[in-house]
Tab-separated table of C-alpha atoms in Angstrom:
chain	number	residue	atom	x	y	z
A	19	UNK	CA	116.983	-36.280	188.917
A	20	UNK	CA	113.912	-38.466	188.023
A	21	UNK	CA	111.722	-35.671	188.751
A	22	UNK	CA	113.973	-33.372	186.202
A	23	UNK	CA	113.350	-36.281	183.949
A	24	UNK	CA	109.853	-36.440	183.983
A	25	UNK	CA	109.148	-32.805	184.126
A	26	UNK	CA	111.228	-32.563	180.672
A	27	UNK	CA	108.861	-35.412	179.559
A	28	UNK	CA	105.904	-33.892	180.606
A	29	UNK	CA	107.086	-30.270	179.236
A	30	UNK	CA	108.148	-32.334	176.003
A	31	UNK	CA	104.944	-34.343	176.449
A	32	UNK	CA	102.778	-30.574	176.323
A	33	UNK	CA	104.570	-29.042	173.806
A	34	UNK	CA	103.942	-31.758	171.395
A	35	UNK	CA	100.802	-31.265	172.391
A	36	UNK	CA	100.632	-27.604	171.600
A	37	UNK	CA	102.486	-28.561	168.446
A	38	UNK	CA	99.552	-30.226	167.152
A	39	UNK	CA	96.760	-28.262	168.400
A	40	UNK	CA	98.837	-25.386	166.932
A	41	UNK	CA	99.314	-27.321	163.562
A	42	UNK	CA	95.216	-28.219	163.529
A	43	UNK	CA	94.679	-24.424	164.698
A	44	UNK	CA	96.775	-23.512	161.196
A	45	UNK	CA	94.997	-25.897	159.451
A	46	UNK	CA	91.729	-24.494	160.505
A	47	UNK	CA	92.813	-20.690	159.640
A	48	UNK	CA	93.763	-21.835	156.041
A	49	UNK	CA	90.044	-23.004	155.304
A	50	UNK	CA	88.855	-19.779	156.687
A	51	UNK	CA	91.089	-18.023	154.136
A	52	UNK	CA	89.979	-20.212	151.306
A	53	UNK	CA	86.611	-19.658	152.444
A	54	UNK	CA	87.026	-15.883	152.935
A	55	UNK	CA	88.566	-15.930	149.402
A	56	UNK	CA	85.913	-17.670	147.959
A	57	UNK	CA	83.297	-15.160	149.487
A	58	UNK	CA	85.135	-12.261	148.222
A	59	UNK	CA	85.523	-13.644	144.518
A	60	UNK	CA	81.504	-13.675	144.864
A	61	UNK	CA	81.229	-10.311	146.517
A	62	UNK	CA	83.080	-9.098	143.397
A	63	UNK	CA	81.284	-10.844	140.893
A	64	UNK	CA	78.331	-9.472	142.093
A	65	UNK	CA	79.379	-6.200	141.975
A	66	UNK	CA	80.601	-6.343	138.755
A	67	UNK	CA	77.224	-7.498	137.994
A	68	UNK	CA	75.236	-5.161	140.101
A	69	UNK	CA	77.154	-2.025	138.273
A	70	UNK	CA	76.831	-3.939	135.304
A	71	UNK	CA	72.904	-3.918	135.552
A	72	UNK	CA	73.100	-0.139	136.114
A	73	UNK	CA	74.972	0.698	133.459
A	74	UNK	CA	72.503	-1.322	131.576
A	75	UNK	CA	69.688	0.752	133.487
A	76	UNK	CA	71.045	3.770	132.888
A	77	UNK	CA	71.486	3.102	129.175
A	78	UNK	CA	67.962	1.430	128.830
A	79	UNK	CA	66.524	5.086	130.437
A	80	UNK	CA	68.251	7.148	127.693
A	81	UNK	CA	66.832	5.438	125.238
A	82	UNK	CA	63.575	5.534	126.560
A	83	UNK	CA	63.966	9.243	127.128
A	84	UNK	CA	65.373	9.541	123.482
A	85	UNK	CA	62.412	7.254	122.324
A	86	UNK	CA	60.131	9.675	124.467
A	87	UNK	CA	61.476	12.711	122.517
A	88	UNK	CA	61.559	11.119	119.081
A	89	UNK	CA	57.368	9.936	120.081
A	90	UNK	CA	56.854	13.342	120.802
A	91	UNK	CA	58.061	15.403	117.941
A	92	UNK	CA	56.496	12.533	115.445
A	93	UNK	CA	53.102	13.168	117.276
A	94	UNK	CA	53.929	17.027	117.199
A	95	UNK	CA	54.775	16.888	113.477
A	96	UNK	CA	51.296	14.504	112.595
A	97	UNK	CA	49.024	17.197	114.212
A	98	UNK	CA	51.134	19.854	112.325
A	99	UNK	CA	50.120	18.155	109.165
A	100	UNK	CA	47.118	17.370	110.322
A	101	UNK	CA	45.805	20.842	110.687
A	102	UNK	CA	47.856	21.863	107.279
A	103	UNK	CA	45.339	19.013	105.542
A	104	UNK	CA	42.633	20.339	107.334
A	105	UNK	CA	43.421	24.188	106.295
A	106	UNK	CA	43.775	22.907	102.583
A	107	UNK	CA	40.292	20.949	102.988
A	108	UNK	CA	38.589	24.032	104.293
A	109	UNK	CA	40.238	26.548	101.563
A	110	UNK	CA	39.888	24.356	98.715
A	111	UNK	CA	36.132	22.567	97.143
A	112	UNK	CA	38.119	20.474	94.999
A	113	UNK	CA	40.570	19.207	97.417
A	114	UNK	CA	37.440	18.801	99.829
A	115	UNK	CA	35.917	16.632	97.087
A	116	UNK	CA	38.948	14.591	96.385
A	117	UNK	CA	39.383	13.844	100.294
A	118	UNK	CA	35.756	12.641	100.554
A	119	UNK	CA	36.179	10.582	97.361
A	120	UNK	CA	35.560	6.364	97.675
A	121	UNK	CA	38.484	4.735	96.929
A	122	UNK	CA	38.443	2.306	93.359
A	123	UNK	CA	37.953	-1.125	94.323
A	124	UNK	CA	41.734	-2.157	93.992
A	125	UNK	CA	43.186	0.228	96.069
A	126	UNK	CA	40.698	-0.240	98.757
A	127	UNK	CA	41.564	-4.572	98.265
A	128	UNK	CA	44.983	-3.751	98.961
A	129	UNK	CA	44.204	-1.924	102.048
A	130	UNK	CA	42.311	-5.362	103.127
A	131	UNK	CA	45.934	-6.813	103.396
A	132	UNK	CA	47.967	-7.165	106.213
A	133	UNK	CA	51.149	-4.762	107.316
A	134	UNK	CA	54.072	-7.286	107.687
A	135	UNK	CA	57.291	-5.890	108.733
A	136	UNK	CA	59.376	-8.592	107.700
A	137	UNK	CA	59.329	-11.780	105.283
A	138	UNK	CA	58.676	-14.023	108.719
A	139	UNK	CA	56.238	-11.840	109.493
A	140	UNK	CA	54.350	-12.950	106.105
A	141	UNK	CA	55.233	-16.150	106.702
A	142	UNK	CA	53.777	-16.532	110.057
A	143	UNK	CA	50.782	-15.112	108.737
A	144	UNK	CA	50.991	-17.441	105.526
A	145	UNK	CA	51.373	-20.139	107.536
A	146	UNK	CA	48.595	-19.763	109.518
A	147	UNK	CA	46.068	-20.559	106.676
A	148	UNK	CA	45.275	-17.215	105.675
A	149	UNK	CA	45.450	-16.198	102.438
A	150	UNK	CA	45.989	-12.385	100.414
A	151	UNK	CA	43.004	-11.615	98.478
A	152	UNK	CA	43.391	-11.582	94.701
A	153	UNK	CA	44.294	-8.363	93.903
A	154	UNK	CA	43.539	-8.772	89.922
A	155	UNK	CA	40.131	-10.227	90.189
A	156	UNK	CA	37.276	-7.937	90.716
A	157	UNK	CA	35.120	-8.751	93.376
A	158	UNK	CA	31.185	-8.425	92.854
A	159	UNK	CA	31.911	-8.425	88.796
């Protein structure tokens, strides 16, 4: 009977012990889920970013391509007017003439000036000392 005793005891004694290797063994396999979790929410995000970036791509190269076209028929239309000017300088003397011409003092003052695309870009320039020329003062009178 003893023996029956303490071979209950020691059967109790291991399954406790299982019991709590089991319970740490649990334990462990729900960190490794939150980690596994955690991992995938990156994957995802990531994704989402990566497809995000080329659809981004994607849209940056039609633009280009539509910037490529748009470059190509401006320079297409400049030499067509280009060699319109040209036919008109070499049928006409007097447009010839008028092409060759100096331009009056003014004009060629106000081509001394800077191109500003925007108010800050005049004030950038302003600000960095420079100053417009004086449009209604002659120079050299």
């Amino acid at each position: 009977m003893r023996i029956l005793i303490l071979l209950l005891l020691a059967a109790c004694a291991l399954a406790g012990l299982q019991t709590w290797r089991i319970n740490g063994l649990n334990h462990k396999a729900d960190q490794a889920q939150l980690i596994i979790g955690t991992l995938s929410a990156g994957i995802e995000s990531r994704d989402n970013a990566i497809h995000r970036l080329n659809d981004e791509a994607v849209t940056r190269e039609r633009q280009e391509q539509s910037l490529r076209t748009q470059l190509s028929q401006a320079g297409k239309l400049a030499r067509d007017r280009e060699i319109h000017l040209q036919r008109l300088l070499n049928e006409n003397q007097e447009m010839r003439d008028w092409y060759a011409a100096r331009l009056p003092d003014g004009i060629g003052r106000m081509h001394q000036r800077p191109a500003f695309a925007s108010a800050a870009d005049y004030l950038r320039w302003l600000s960095g000392g420079n100053e417009l020329p004086d449009t209604g003062k002659l120079t050299g009178h």
